[in-house]
Coordinates of C-alpha atoms in Angstrom, one line a residue:
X1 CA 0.0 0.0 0.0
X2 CA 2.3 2.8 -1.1
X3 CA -0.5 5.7 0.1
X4 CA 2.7 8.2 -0.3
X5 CA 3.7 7.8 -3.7
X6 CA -0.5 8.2 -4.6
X7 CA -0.9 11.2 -2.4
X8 CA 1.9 12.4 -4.5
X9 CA 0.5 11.6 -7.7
X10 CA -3.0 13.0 -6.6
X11 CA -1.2 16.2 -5.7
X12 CA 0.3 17.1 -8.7
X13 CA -2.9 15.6 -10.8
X14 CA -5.1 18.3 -8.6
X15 CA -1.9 21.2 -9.3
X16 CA -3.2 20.6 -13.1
X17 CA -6.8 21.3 -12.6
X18 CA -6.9 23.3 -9.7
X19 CA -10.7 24.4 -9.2
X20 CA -12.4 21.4 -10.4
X21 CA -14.4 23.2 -12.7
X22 CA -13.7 20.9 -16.0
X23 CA -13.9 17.8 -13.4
X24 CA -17.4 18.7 -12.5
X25 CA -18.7 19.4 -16.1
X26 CA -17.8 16.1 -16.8
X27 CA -19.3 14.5 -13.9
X28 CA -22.4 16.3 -13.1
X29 CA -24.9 14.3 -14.8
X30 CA -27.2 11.9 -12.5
X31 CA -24.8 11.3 -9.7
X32 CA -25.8 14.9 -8.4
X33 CA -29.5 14.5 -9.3
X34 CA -29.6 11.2 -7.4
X35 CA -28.0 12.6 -4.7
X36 CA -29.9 13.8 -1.6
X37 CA -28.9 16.1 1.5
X38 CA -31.7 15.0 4.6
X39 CA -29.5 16.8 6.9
X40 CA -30.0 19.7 8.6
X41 CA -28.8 23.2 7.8
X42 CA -25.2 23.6 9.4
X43 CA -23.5 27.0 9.8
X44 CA -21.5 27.7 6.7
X45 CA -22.2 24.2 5.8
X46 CA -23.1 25.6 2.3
X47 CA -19.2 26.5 2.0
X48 CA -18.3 22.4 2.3
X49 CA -21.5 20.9 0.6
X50 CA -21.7 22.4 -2.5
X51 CA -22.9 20.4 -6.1
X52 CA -18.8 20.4 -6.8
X53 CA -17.7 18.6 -3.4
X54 CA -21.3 16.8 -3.6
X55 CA -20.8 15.5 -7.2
X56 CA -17.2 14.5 -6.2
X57 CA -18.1 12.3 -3.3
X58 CA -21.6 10.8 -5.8
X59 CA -18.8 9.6 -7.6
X60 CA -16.8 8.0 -4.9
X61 CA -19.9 6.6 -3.8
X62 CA -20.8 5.3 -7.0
X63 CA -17.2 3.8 -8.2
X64 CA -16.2 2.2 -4.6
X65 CA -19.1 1.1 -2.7
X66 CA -20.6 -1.7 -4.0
X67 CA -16.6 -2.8 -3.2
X68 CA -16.8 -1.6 0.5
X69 CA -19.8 -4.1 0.4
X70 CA -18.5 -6.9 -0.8
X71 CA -15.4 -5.8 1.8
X72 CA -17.9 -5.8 5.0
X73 CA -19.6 -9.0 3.8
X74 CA -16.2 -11.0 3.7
X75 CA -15.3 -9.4 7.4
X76 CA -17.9 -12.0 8.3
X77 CA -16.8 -14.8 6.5
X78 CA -13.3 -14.7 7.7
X79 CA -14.3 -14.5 11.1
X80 CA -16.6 -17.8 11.1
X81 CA -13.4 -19.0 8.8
X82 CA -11.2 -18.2 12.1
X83 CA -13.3 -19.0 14.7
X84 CA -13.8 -22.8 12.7
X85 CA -10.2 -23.1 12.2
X86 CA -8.8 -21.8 15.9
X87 CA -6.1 -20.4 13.7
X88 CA -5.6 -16.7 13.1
X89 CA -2.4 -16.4 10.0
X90 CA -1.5 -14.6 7.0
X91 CA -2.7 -16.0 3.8
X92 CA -0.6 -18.7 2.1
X93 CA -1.2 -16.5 -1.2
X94 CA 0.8 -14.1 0.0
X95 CA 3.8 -15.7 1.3
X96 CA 5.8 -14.8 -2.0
X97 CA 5.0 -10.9 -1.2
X98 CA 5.7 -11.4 2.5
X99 CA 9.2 -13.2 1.6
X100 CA 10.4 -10.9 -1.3
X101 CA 12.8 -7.8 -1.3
X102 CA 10.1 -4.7 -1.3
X103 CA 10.3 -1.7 0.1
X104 CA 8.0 1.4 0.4
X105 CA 8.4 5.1 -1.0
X106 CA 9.7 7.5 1.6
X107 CA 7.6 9.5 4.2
X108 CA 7.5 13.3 2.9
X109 CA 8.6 15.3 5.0
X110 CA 6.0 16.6 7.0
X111 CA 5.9 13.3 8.5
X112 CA 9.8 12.3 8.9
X113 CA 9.5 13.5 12.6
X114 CA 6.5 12.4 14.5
X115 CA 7.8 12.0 17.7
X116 CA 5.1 13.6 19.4
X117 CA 1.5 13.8 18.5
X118 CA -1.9 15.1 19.5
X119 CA -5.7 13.9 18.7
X120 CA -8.9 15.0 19.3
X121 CA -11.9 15.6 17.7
X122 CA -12.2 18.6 15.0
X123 CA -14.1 20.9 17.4
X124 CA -13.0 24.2 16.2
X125 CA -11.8 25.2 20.1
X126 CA -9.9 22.1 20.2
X127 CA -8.4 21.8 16.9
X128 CA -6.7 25.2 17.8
X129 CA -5.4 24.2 20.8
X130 CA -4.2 21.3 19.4
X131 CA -2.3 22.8 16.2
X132 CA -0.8 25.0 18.9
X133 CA 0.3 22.6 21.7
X134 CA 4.0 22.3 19.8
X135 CA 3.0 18.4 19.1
X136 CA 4.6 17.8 15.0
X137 CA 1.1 16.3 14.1
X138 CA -2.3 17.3 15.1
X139 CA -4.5 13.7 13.8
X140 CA -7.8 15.5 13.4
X141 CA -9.9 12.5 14.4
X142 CA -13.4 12.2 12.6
X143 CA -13.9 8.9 14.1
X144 CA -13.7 7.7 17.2
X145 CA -12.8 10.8 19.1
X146 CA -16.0 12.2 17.2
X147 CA -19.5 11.9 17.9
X148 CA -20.9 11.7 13.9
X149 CA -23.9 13.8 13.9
X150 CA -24.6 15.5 11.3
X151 CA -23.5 19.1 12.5
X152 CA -20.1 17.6 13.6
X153 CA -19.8 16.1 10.6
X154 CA -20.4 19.5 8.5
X155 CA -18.7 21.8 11.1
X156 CA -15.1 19.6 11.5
X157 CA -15.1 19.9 7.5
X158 CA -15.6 23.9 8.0
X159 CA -12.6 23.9 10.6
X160 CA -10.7 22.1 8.5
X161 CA -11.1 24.2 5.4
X162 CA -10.2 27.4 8.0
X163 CA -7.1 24.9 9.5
X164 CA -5.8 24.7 6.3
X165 CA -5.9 28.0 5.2
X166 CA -4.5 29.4 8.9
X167 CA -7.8 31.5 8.6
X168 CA -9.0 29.3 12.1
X169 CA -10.4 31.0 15.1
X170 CA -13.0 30.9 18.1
X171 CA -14.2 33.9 20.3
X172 CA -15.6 31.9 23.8
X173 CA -19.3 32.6 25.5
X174 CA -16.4 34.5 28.2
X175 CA -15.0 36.7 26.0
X176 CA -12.0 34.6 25.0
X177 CA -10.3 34.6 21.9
X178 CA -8.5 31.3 20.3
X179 CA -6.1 32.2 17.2
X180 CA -3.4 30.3 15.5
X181 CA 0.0 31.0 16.8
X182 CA 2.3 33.1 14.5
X183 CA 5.5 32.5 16.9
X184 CA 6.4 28.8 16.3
X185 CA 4.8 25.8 13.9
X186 CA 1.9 24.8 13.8
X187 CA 1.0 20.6 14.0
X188 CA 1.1 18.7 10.6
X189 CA -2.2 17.9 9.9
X190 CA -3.4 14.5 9.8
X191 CA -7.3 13.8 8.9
X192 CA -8.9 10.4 10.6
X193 CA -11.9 9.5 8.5
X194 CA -14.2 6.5 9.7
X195 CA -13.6 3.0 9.1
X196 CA -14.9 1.3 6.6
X197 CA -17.9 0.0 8.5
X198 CA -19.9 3.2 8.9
X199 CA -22.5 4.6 6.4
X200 CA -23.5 9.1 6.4
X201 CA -27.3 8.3 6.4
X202 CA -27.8 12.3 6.1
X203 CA -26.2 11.8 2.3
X204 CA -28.0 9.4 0.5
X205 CA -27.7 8.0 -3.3
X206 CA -30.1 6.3 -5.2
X207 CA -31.8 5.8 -1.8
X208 CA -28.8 4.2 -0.1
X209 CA -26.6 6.1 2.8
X210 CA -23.4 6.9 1.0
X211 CA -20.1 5.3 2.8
X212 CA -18.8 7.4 6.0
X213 CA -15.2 6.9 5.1
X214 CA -16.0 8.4 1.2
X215 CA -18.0 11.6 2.5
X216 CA -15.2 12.5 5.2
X217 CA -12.0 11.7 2.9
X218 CA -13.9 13.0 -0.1
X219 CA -14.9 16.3 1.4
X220 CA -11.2 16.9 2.9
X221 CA -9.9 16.1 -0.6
X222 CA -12.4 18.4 -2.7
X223 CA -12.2 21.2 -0.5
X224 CA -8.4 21.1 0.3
X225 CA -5.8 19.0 -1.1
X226 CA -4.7 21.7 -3.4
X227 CA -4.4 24.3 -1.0
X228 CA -2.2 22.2 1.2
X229 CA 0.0 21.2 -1.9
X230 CA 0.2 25.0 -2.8
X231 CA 1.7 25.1 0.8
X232 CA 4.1 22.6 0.2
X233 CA 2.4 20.6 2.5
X234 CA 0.0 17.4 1.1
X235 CA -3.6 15.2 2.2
X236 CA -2.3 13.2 4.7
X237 CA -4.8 10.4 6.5
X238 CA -4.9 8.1 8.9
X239 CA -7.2 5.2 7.9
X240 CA -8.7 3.7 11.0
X241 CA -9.7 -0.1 11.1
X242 CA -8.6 -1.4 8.2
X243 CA -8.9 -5.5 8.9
X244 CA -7.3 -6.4 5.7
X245 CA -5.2 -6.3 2.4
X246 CA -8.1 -6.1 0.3
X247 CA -9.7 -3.1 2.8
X248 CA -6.3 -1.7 1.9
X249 CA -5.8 -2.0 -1.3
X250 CA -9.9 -0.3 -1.8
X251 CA -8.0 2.6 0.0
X252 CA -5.0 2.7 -2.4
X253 CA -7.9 2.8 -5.6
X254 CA -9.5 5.8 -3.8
X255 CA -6.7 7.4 -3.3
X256 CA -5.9 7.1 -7.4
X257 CA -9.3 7.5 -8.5
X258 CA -9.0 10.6 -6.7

């Protein structure tokens, strides 16, 4: 899974058609029209969910789920295949792979030193305190460190859009203010979408909840990869319960296909 060389690849592919704008007039045909929002309004929530991102993530839904799927129906087969077996291995069709000379590409270096770092939930309070606290990465957790209703879902998005762009700041019920430090570096960021196991039932497609792991990697994607690449920086994730090569390798297609 060589998620460094894509990113870098997916970087340079965005670079060329920064904007989107001939991506969506190629894709906005029934994906969009079959594609429902039953969530409530969210502040600024218009600024993350518009027909571009929306299309964008129709199409993920569209080219990858039915794989996801097939992906969550074969977690159950392998476990009655280990719990009949009593025996818990790597597969014997891998062994060549396993035994070969392979290496991966290189961390970039945002990620070389990660000696230290910080997660929490995208809260917009938090997410500043924790791009401040000195930690090298801040892992913006949309998963487990995130309660997924809808508004947290919509909001984290908005705070990372603002994150990205240094443009991210809170003014307390006390009267305190929250900015982003100008005297030191700020924490790498890292974006923790859900696992594979989770469906967004406030997006739906052709009547079915589109994938939880598509809507908050899509949406990060759309809305920021190129910004952070015109920073020098890149879309960095975390992917978060991945239970095996095949659930990896659906990642590593995403990643391209983006």
């Amino acid at each position: 899974l060589r998620l460094t060389s894509v990113s870098q690849k997916v970087a340079s592919a965005i670079r060329n058609r920064r904007g989107g704008a001939g991506w969506f007039s190629r894709h906005r045909g029934r994906t969009v029209a079959d594609l429902k929002v039953t969530g409530a309004a969210v502040d600024r929530g218009d600024e993350i969910l518009t027909p571009q991102a929306l299309a964008f993530v129709a199409d993920l839904q569209e080219t990858f789920g039915r794989r996801r799927d097939e992906l969550l129906a074969r977690r159950v087969e392998r476990r009655a295949e280990i719990a009949s077996t009593g025996r818990l291995d790597f597969l014997p069709a891998t062994k060549e792979i396993r035994e070969a000379d392979w290496t991966v590409a290189s961390a970039p270096a945002d990620l070389v030193d990660r000696r230290v770092e910080i997660t929490g939930p995208t809260e917009r309070k938090m997410a500043i305190n924790a791009l401040n606290s000195g930690a090298r990465v801040w892992l913006a957790d949309l998963e487990d460190a995130n309660t997924p209703h809808w508004e947290n879902v919509v909001s984290g998005q908005v705070n990372l859009h603002d994150a990205v762009r240094r443009q991210l700041s809170y003014d307390s019920p006390e009267g305190k203010a929250y900015r982003l430090r100008d005297d030191g570096r700020l924490a790498v960021l890292v974006v923790r979408p859900r696992g594979w196991h989770f469906d967004e039932r406030h997006i739906v497609l052709a009547g079915r909840p589109v994938v939880g792991a598509l809507v908050d990697f899509g949406l990060h994607m759309f809305h920021n990869a190129a910004e952070l690449s015109a920073r020098g920086s890149g879309p960095y994730f975390y992917l978060p319960k991945t239970e095996s090569h095949l659930e990896a390798r659906l990642w590593n297609d995403v990643f391209g296909h983006a």
